[in-house]
Coordinates of C-alpha atoms and ligand atoms in Angstrom, one line a residue:
M219 CA -152.4 -188.1 73.3
D220 CA -155.7 -187.7 75.2
K221 CA -157.1 -190.8 74.2
M222 CA -156.3 -194.6 75.1
I223 CA -156.9 -197.8 73.7
I224 CA -156.9 -200.9 75.6
K225 CA -157.5 -204.5 74.3
G226 CA -159.3 -206.4 76.2
P227 CA -160.4 -209.3 78.5
A228 CA -156.9 -209.1 79.7
K229 CA -154.3 -211.3 81.6
L230 CA -152.2 -210.0 83.8
N231 CA -148.6 -211.1 85.2
G232 CA -145.2 -210.1 87.2
E233 CA -145.2 -207.5 89.7
V234 CA -145.9 -203.0 89.8
S235 CA -144.3 -201.3 92.0
I236 CA -146.3 -198.5 93.4
S237 CA -145.1 -195.1 93.5
R238 CA -144.8 -192.2 96.2
A239 CA -148.5 -190.9 97.0
K240 CA -149.4 -187.8 95.7
N241 CA -152.0 -186.8 98.3
A242 CA -148.7 -186.9 100.7
Y243 CA -146.4 -185.0 98.8
L244 CA -148.9 -182.3 97.8
P245 CA -149.2 -181.0 101.4
I246 CA -145.3 -181.9 102.0
L247 CA -144.2 -179.6 98.8
A248 CA -146.1 -176.8 100.4
A249 CA -145.0 -177.3 103.8
V250 CA -141.3 -176.9 101.9
L251 CA -142.7 -173.2 102.8
L252 CA -142.2 -173.4 105.7
S253 CA -138.3 -173.5 106.1
D254 CA -135.6 -171.6 104.9
K255 CA -133.4 -174.5 105.1
K256 CA -132.3 -176.6 102.5
I257 CA -135.0 -179.8 102.1
T258 CA -134.7 -182.9 99.3
L259 CA -137.8 -185.1 98.5
K260 CA -137.0 -188.3 97.5
N261 CA -138.8 -190.0 94.2
L262 CA -141.4 -187.2 93.6
P263 CA -143.5 -188.9 91.6
E264 CA -144.1 -187.9 87.8
L265 CA -147.4 -186.1 87.9
R266 CA -149.1 -183.0 86.5
D267 CA -150.0 -182.2 90.2
I268 CA -147.1 -182.6 91.4
K269 CA -145.2 -180.9 88.6
T270 CA -147.7 -177.6 89.1
M271 CA -147.2 -177.9 92.6
I272 CA -143.3 -177.6 92.3
K273 CA -143.6 -174.4 89.7
L274 CA -146.1 -173.2 92.3
L275 CA -143.0 -173.2 94.5
Q276 CA -140.6 -171.7 92.1
N277 CA -143.5 -168.8 91.5
L278 CA -143.0 -168.0 95.1
G279 CA -139.4 -167.9 95.2
V280 CA -138.0 -171.3 95.8
E281 CA -135.4 -172.6 94.2
V282 CA -135.8 -176.2 93.1
E283 CA -133.3 -178.4 91.1
K284 CA -133.4 -182.4 90.5
E285 CA -130.5 -184.3 91.1
G286 CA -131.6 -187.9 89.2
N287 CA -134.7 -189.0 91.9
L288 CA -134.1 -186.4 94.6
T289 CA -135.4 -183.0 94.0
H290 CA -133.7 -180.1 96.2
F291 CA -135.5 -177.0 97.5
N292 CA -134.1 -173.9 98.7
P293 CA -136.8 -171.9 100.0
G294 CA -134.3 -169.4 102.0
T295 CA -135.0 -167.3 98.6
L296 CA -138.3 -167.1 99.0
S297 CA -139.8 -163.9 98.1
S298 CA -143.7 -163.6 97.5
H299 CA -146.7 -164.6 99.6
E300 CA -148.8 -164.7 96.6
A301 CA -150.3 -167.9 94.9
T302 CA -152.1 -166.4 91.9
Y303 CA -155.1 -167.8 90.3
D304 CA -153.4 -169.0 86.7
L305 CA -151.7 -171.9 88.9
V306 CA -154.1 -172.6 91.6
K307 CA -157.0 -173.0 89.0
T308 CA -155.3 -175.8 87.5
M309 CA -155.2 -177.6 91.3
R310 CA -156.9 -177.3 94.2
A311 CA -154.1 -178.5 96.3
S312 CA -152.7 -175.3 96.3
I313 CA -154.9 -174.3 99.0
F314 CA -152.2 -175.6 101.4
T315 CA -149.5 -173.0 100.5
L316 CA -152.1 -170.8 102.8
G317 CA -151.4 -172.3 106.0
P318 CA -147.4 -172.2 105.3
L319 CA -147.4 -168.8 104.2
L320 CA -149.3 -167.1 106.5
T321 CA -147.0 -168.7 109.5
R322 CA -144.1 -168.0 108.3
L323 CA -144.0 -164.4 106.3
K324 CA -147.4 -163.1 108.5
K325 CA -149.4 -162.6 105.4
A326 CA -150.9 -164.9 102.6
K327 CA -153.1 -163.9 99.5
V328 CA -153.9 -167.8 97.5
S329 CA -156.3 -167.5 94.9
L330 CA -159.8 -169.9 95.8
P331 CA -159.8 -173.0 94.6
G332 CA -162.5 -173.7 91.6
G333 CA -164.9 -176.1 92.6
C334 CA -164.2 -179.4 90.6
A335 CA -166.1 -182.2 89.1
I336 CA -167.0 -183.8 92.3
G337 CA -168.2 -181.4 94.3
T338 CA -167.9 -177.7 95.4
R339 CA -165.0 -178.3 97.6
P340 CA -165.2 -175.6 100.1
I341 CA -162.4 -174.4 102.4
D342 CA -164.5 -172.8 104.8
I343 CA -163.0 -175.1 108.0
H344 CA -159.4 -174.4 106.8
L345 CA -160.5 -170.6 107.6
T346 CA -162.6 -170.4 110.0
N347 CA -160.0 -172.4 112.1
L348 CA -156.9 -169.6 110.7
E349 CA -159.4 -167.4 112.4
K350 CA -159.6 -168.9 115.8
M351 CA -155.3 -168.7 115.7
G352 CA -155.7 -165.2 115.2
A353 CA -155.6 -164.3 111.3
K354 CA -157.4 -162.3 109.5
I355 CA -159.1 -163.4 106.5
N356 CA -160.9 -161.3 103.8
L357 CA -162.2 -162.8 101.0
E358 CA -161.6 -160.1 97.7
A359 CA -162.2 -160.8 94.0
G360 CA -161.5 -164.7 93.9
Y361 CA -158.7 -164.5 96.7
V362 CA -158.3 -165.7 100.5
E363 CA -156.1 -162.6 101.8
A364 CA -154.9 -163.7 105.7
D365 CA -153.2 -161.6 108.1
C366 CA -151.4 -162.2 111.4
P367 CA -148.5 -160.9 113.0
Q368 CA -148.4 -164.0 115.3
L369 CA -150.6 -166.8 115.0
K370 CA -151.6 -168.1 118.7
G371 CA -151.5 -171.9 119.7
T372 CA -155.8 -172.8 120.7
T373 CA -157.8 -175.5 120.7
L374 CA -159.3 -176.0 117.1
R375 CA -162.3 -178.7 116.2
L376 CA -162.9 -179.8 113.2
S377 CA -166.7 -179.5 111.7
F378 CA -165.8 -182.6 109.6
P379 CA -162.5 -184.7 109.5
S380 CA -161.0 -182.5 106.2
V381 CA -158.0 -183.9 105.0
G382 CA -156.5 -180.5 103.7
A383 CA -158.0 -178.2 106.5
T384 CA -155.9 -180.7 108.9
E385 CA -153.1 -180.2 106.7
N386 CA -153.2 -176.8 106.6
L387 CA -153.7 -176.3 110.3
M388 CA -150.9 -178.4 111.4
M389 CA -148.4 -176.3 108.7
A390 CA -149.8 -172.9 110.3
A391 CA -149.5 -174.3 113.9
V392 CA -145.8 -175.0 113.2
F393 CA -144.7 -171.3 114.1
A394 CA -147.5 -170.0 116.4
E395 CA -146.9 -169.3 120.3
G396 CA -147.7 -172.2 122.1
E397 CA -149.6 -175.5 121.4
T398 CA -152.2 -176.0 118.8
V399 CA -154.9 -178.5 119.7
I400 CA -156.6 -180.0 116.5
E401 CA -159.2 -182.2 117.8
N402 CA -161.9 -184.3 115.2
A403 CA -158.8 -184.4 113.0
A404 CA -158.6 -187.0 109.6
R405 CA -156.1 -189.8 110.5
E406 CA -155.7 -190.8 106.8
P407 CA -151.9 -191.9 106.2
E408 CA -150.8 -188.8 104.5
I409 CA -151.4 -186.9 107.6
D410 CA -149.0 -189.1 109.6
D411 CA -146.9 -188.4 106.2
L412 CA -146.7 -184.7 106.9
A413 CA -147.2 -184.8 110.8
N414 CA -143.4 -186.8 110.5
F415 CA -141.9 -184.4 107.9
L416 CA -142.9 -181.7 110.1
N417 CA -140.9 -183.3 112.9
A418 CA -137.9 -185.0 110.5
M419 CA -137.6 -180.8 109.9
G420 CA -137.7 -179.6 113.4
A421 CA -141.5 -178.7 114.4
K422 CA -142.8 -180.7 117.3
V423 CA -146.3 -182.5 116.3
S424 CA -147.9 -185.3 118.7
G425 CA -150.7 -187.3 118.5
I426 CA -149.5 -189.0 115.2
G427 CA -152.7 -191.2 113.8
S428 CA -154.8 -189.8 116.5
S429 CA -158.1 -187.8 115.6
T430 CA -156.4 -185.0 118.2
I431 CA -153.6 -183.6 117.0
K432 CA -151.1 -181.4 118.8
I433 CA -149.2 -178.9 117.6
E434 CA -146.1 -177.1 120.2
G435 CA -144.8 -174.1 118.0
V436 CA -141.4 -173.9 117.2
K437 CA -138.7 -170.9 116.3
E438 CA -137.0 -172.2 113.5
L439 CA -136.4 -175.5 111.3
H440 CA -133.9 -177.5 110.2
E441 CA -132.1 -179.0 106.7
V442 CA -134.1 -182.4 105.8
E443 CA -134.0 -185.1 103.1
Y444 CA -137.0 -187.2 103.1
E445 CA -138.9 -189.8 101.4
A446 CA -143.0 -189.9 101.4
I447 CA -145.1 -193.2 101.4
G448 CA -146.0 -195.4 98.7
D449 CA -149.5 -194.2 97.3
R450 CA -152.5 -196.7 98.9
I451 CA -155.0 -195.4 96.2
E452 CA -152.4 -196.5 93.2
A453 CA -152.0 -199.6 95.2
A454 CA -155.6 -200.5 95.5
T455 CA -156.0 -199.9 92.1
Y456 CA -153.9 -202.3 90.7
V457 CA -154.9 -205.3 93.3
M458 CA -158.3 -204.2 92.2
A459 CA -156.2 -204.3 88.1
G460 CA -155.5 -208.0 89.0
L461 CA -158.5 -209.3 90.3
I462 CA -160.8 -207.8 87.3
T463 CA -158.5 -209.8 85.1
N464 CA -158.5 -212.6 87.0
S465 CA -154.6 -212.5 87.5
E466 CA -152.2 -213.5 89.6
I467 CA -149.9 -210.3 90.4
T468 CA -148.2 -208.2 93.2
V469 CA -148.5 -205.2 93.6
K470 CA -145.2 -203.8 95.6
D471 CA -144.0 -200.9 97.6
F472 CA -146.5 -199.7 99.7
N473 CA -147.6 -200.2 103.2
P474 CA -150.8 -202.8 102.7
H475 CA -152.1 -201.4 106.4
H476 CA -153.1 -198.3 104.3
I477 CA -155.8 -200.0 102.6
D478 CA -157.0 -202.3 105.1
F479 CA -160.4 -201.5 105.0
V480 CA -160.0 -201.8 101.3
L481 CA -158.7 -205.3 101.3
E482 CA -161.3 -207.0 104.1
V483 CA -163.9 -205.8 101.6
L484 CA -162.2 -208.0 98.5
K485 CA -161.9 -210.7 101.2
D486 CA -165.3 -210.7 101.7
M487 CA -166.0 -210.6 98.1
G488 CA -164.6 -213.5 97.9
A489 CA -160.8 -212.4 96.8
K490 CA -157.9 -214.6 97.3
L491 CA -154.8 -212.2 98.4
E492 CA -151.7 -212.7 99.9
V493 CA -151.0 -209.8 102.3
G494 CA -147.4 -209.0 102.8
E495 CA -145.2 -206.4 104.8
N496 CA -145.1 -204.4 101.8
F497 CA -147.1 -206.0 98.9
V498 CA -150.2 -207.9 98.3
K499 CA -150.7 -211.0 95.8
T500 CA -153.6 -211.3 93.9
Y501 CA -154.8 -214.4 92.8
P502 CA -157.5 -215.6 90.2
S503 CA -161.1 -215.2 92.2
K504 CA -165.0 -216.0 92.3
L505 CA -166.1 -212.6 93.3
K506 CA -169.2 -212.0 95.1
H507 CA -171.2 -208.7 95.7
A508 CA -170.8 -206.3 98.6
K509 CA -171.7 -203.2 100.2
I510 CA -169.6 -200.2 101.1
E511 CA -170.3 -196.8 102.6
T512 CA -167.1 -194.4 102.0
A513 CA -166.0 -193.2 105.3
P514 CA -163.3 -190.8 106.5
Y515 CA -159.9 -192.4 107.3
P516 CA -160.2 -195.8 108.5
G517 CA -163.0 -196.2 106.9
F518 CA -163.8 -197.1 102.9
P519 CA -161.7 -194.7 101.1
T520 CA -163.8 -192.4 99.0
D521 CA -160.9 -192.3 96.2
A522 CA -161.1 -196.1 96.0
Q523 CA -165.0 -196.0 95.4
A524 CA -165.1 -195.5 91.8
Q525 CA -162.4 -198.8 91.1
M526 CA -164.4 -200.9 93.8
L527 CA -167.9 -200.0 91.6
A528 CA -165.6 -201.5 88.8
L529 CA -164.7 -204.3 90.2
M530 CA -168.2 -204.7 91.4
T531 CA -169.9 -204.7 87.7
I532 CA -168.2 -208.3 87.4
A533 CA -168.8 -210.1 91.0
E534 CA -172.1 -212.0 91.0
G535 CA -175.0 -210.4 93.0
T536 CA -175.9 -207.2 93.8
S537 CA -173.5 -204.8 95.2
V538 CA -174.1 -201.2 97.0
V539 CA -172.1 -198.0 96.7
A540 CA -173.0 -195.3 99.4
E541 CA -170.8 -192.2 98.6
H542 CA -170.8 -189.9 101.7
I543 CA -167.7 -187.8 101.2
F544 CA -168.4 -186.0 97.9
E545 CA -171.8 -184.7 96.8
N546 CA -171.0 -185.9 93.1
R547 CA -168.8 -188.7 93.0
F548 CA -170.7 -191.2 90.8
M549 CA -169.7 -189.9 86.9
H550 CA -167.8 -192.9 85.9
V551 CA -171.0 -195.1 86.7
P552 CA -172.8 -193.9 82.9
E553 CA -169.8 -194.5 81.9
L554 CA -169.3 -198.2 83.2
N555 CA -173.1 -198.4 81.4
R556 CA -171.7 -197.9 78.1
L557 CA -169.2 -200.5 79.1
G558 CA -172.4 -203.3 79.7
A559 CA -172.2 -202.5 83.3
K560 CA -175.8 -202.8 84.7
V561 CA -175.7 -199.7 87.3
D562 CA -178.7 -197.6 89.1
L563 CA -178.2 -194.6 91.0
E564 CA -180.0 -193.1 94.0
G565 CA -179.4 -190.1 95.3
N566 CA -175.5 -191.1 96.7
V567 CA -176.3 -194.5 96.8
A568 CA -175.1 -196.5 93.5
F569 CA -177.1 -200.5 93.2
V570 CA -174.4 -202.7 90.9
E571 CA -176.6 -205.2 89.1
G572 CA -172.8 -207.4 88.6
G573 CA -172.3 -210.6 86.9
H574 CA -172.3 -208.8 83.7
A575 CA -169.5 -209.3 81.0
L576 CA -168.2 -206.0 79.9
K577 CA -168.0 -205.1 76.5
A578 CA -165.8 -202.5 75.1
A579 CA -167.0 -199.3 74.0
P580 CA -165.8 -195.9 73.6
V581 CA -165.9 -194.4 77.3
M582 CA -164.7 -190.8 78.3
C583 CA -162.7 -189.9 81.0
T584 CA -164.5 -187.2 83.8
D585 CA -161.9 -187.4 86.7
L586 CA -159.2 -188.5 88.1
R587 CA -160.4 -192.1 90.1
A588 CA -163.4 -192.1 87.8
S589 CA -160.7 -193.0 84.7
A590 CA -159.4 -195.5 87.2
A591 CA -162.6 -197.2 87.1
L592 CA -162.7 -197.2 83.7
I593 CA -159.3 -198.2 82.8
L594 CA -159.9 -201.5 84.9
A595 CA -163.2 -201.9 83.3
A596 CA -161.8 -202.0 80.2
L597 CA -159.2 -204.3 81.1
S598 CA -161.9 -206.9 81.7
A599 CA -164.3 -205.8 78.9
S600 CA -164.1 -207.7 75.1
G601 CA -162.5 -205.7 72.4
D602 CA -160.9 -202.4 72.2
T603 CA -162.0 -200.0 74.5
L604 CA -161.4 -196.4 73.5
I605 CA -160.9 -194.3 76.6
D606 CA -160.8 -190.3 75.9
R607 CA -159.5 -187.8 78.0
V608 CA -156.9 -189.3 79.9
Y609 CA -155.5 -186.4 80.9
H610 CA -157.3 -186.7 84.0
L611 CA -155.1 -190.1 85.1
D612 CA -151.9 -188.2 84.6
R613 CA -152.7 -186.3 87.6
G614 CA -152.9 -189.2 89.6
Y615 CA -150.9 -192.2 88.6
E616 CA -147.5 -192.2 87.5
K617 CA -146.5 -194.2 84.3
L618 CA -149.6 -195.7 84.3
D619 CA -149.4 -197.1 81.1
E620 CA -145.3 -198.9 80.8
K621 CA -146.7 -200.4 84.4
L622 CA -149.8 -201.7 82.4
S623 CA -148.3 -202.5 79.7
K624 CA -145.1 -204.5 81.6
L625 CA -147.8 -206.5 83.4
G626 CA -148.9 -207.8 80.4
A627 CA -151.8 -205.6 79.0
S628 CA -152.1 -203.7 75.6
V629 CA -152.3 -200.2 76.3
K630 CA -151.9 -197.4 73.7
R631 CA -151.6 -194.1 73.8
V632 CA -153.8 -192.4 70.5
N633 CA -153.8 -188.9 68.8
E634 CA -157.0 -189.6 66.9
Ligands
EPZ871 C1 -158.2 -184.9 99.9 O1 -158.7 -183.4 99.4 C2 -157.8 -185.5 99.1 N1 -156.8 -184.6 98.2 C3 -158.8 -186.1 98.3 O2 -158.0 -187.0 97.0 C4 -159.6 -187.0 99.1 O3 -160.7 -187.4 98.3 C5 -160.1 -186.0 100.3 O4 -158.8 -186.2 100.8 C6 -161.1 -187.1 100.8 O5 -160.3 -188.1 101.4 C7 -155.9 -184.3 98.2 O6 -155.2 -185.0 99.5 C8 -154.5 -183.5 98.0 P1 -161.6 -182.7 102.6 P2 -159.6 -182.4 100.4 O7 -161.0 -181.7 103.0 O8 -158.2 -182.3 101.2 C9 -166.1 -181.3 102.8 C10 -157.9 -187.8 94.8 O9 -158.4 -188.2 93.9 N2 -164.9 -179.7 102.9 O10 -161.0 -184.2 103.3 O11 -160.6 -181.4 99.9 C11 -165.6 -181.1 101.2 O12 -166.4 -180.5 100.2 C12 -158.6 -186.4 95.7 O13 -156.5 -188.4 94.9 C13 -165.8 -178.8 103.8 O14 -167.0 -178.9 103.7 O15 -160.9 -183.2 101.0 C14 -165.9 -182.7 101.2 O16 -167.1 -182.8 100.8 C15 -159.6 -186.3 94.8 N3 -165.0 -177.7 103.7 C16 -165.1 -183.5 102.5 O17 -165.3 -182.4 103.6 C17 -163.9 -177.2 104.1 O18 -163.6 -176.8 104.6 C18 -164.1 -184.0 102.3 O19 -162.9 -183.1 102.4 C19 -163.2 -178.8 103.5 C20 -163.8 -180.2 103.0

């Protein structure tokens, strides 16, 4: 079932509830390894990457039990320090287990994450800074082996505000001796959420929301029940679905401030939006071109770049999209051009000649957010668009078919 047919042009209506954030829960799940007390997480989204991370925890010896919308973890039974290749190869977020395993068990062996479609995605910032905390790091046969009888707090300056490195180092610092200061830390809302989770367990993290995060080492943690923030990228995607179909829909159960920059650009393009405490409502709007450059938070999020580019294909005038975070994140462009878009690429900049009505054609997903761009374009294109390799979508969009159908779209999974 990895093909989908979407009938366009679609008219949407009603409201859609946003799931809990994949990119908040993935590091939070890794942080479960820090504790030996019971942890309960609420409303974990049913996504492939979440399932993979839970399987990884179970492989390490953590007991996991689902109870309705609660998932109970007993990490007191943690029995291994090794995250093996078979699971890590399917999900680079497994690297988040390095920091927690190292600081709790004094050693860790985690398979090196492969690169992925959007870039090589090295982990040098993770490793050099763990070494600064006293870890002995050895790269052997595709594995990272880390040892340290006691990590020591110190000042770490990240060469780039890497989301994953910030998260790994925050978790490693929880049991380090003394204070760890992370300068030039990433400031994505998911980082704040991880910090709030760590503090809820009894860690001492301060500077939340700033680019200087301080972690005072502690000796032990306590039981906790926690629910992550709404998924801001899923939310941005549905807001753009409302706009690309000229519809009135309400996207709710997330914090609109987490996509302030995206909403700012959409309003500059002429989008009529109502922004509430925990929702954004779209209204039919005549959109015009814009220029965006992806940047670390609070700049324009790279994870919403593909979706915005799809929206720009129907806005009037020529838009410009510069991708500064990943080296190969325009794989949605040739597919969008198959649907009648007119997008030219020059290095890391895309020039989108808007105002062309899109027409259905068979297209193929290449990575998670590129897939979302194709969904948006298919909702606007006239005819039945056949989208192949939609398993990419299942990594980051919970119950996508159901949510789109409830909004009035005609979405069918096919086996063909
Ligand atoms: C997180 O990836 C997200 N994934 C990504 O979301 C997101 O695109 C990215 O942050 C940027 O916002 C999760 O949270 C699970 P980075 P991460 O470390 O941590 C370079 C999605 O669609 N870099 O901030 O891997 C790296 O190559 C996914 O949900 C180094 O050079 O992102 C990249 O060019 C895709 N060395 C840039 O920094 C390092 O040690 C940003 O990477 C680490 C990163």
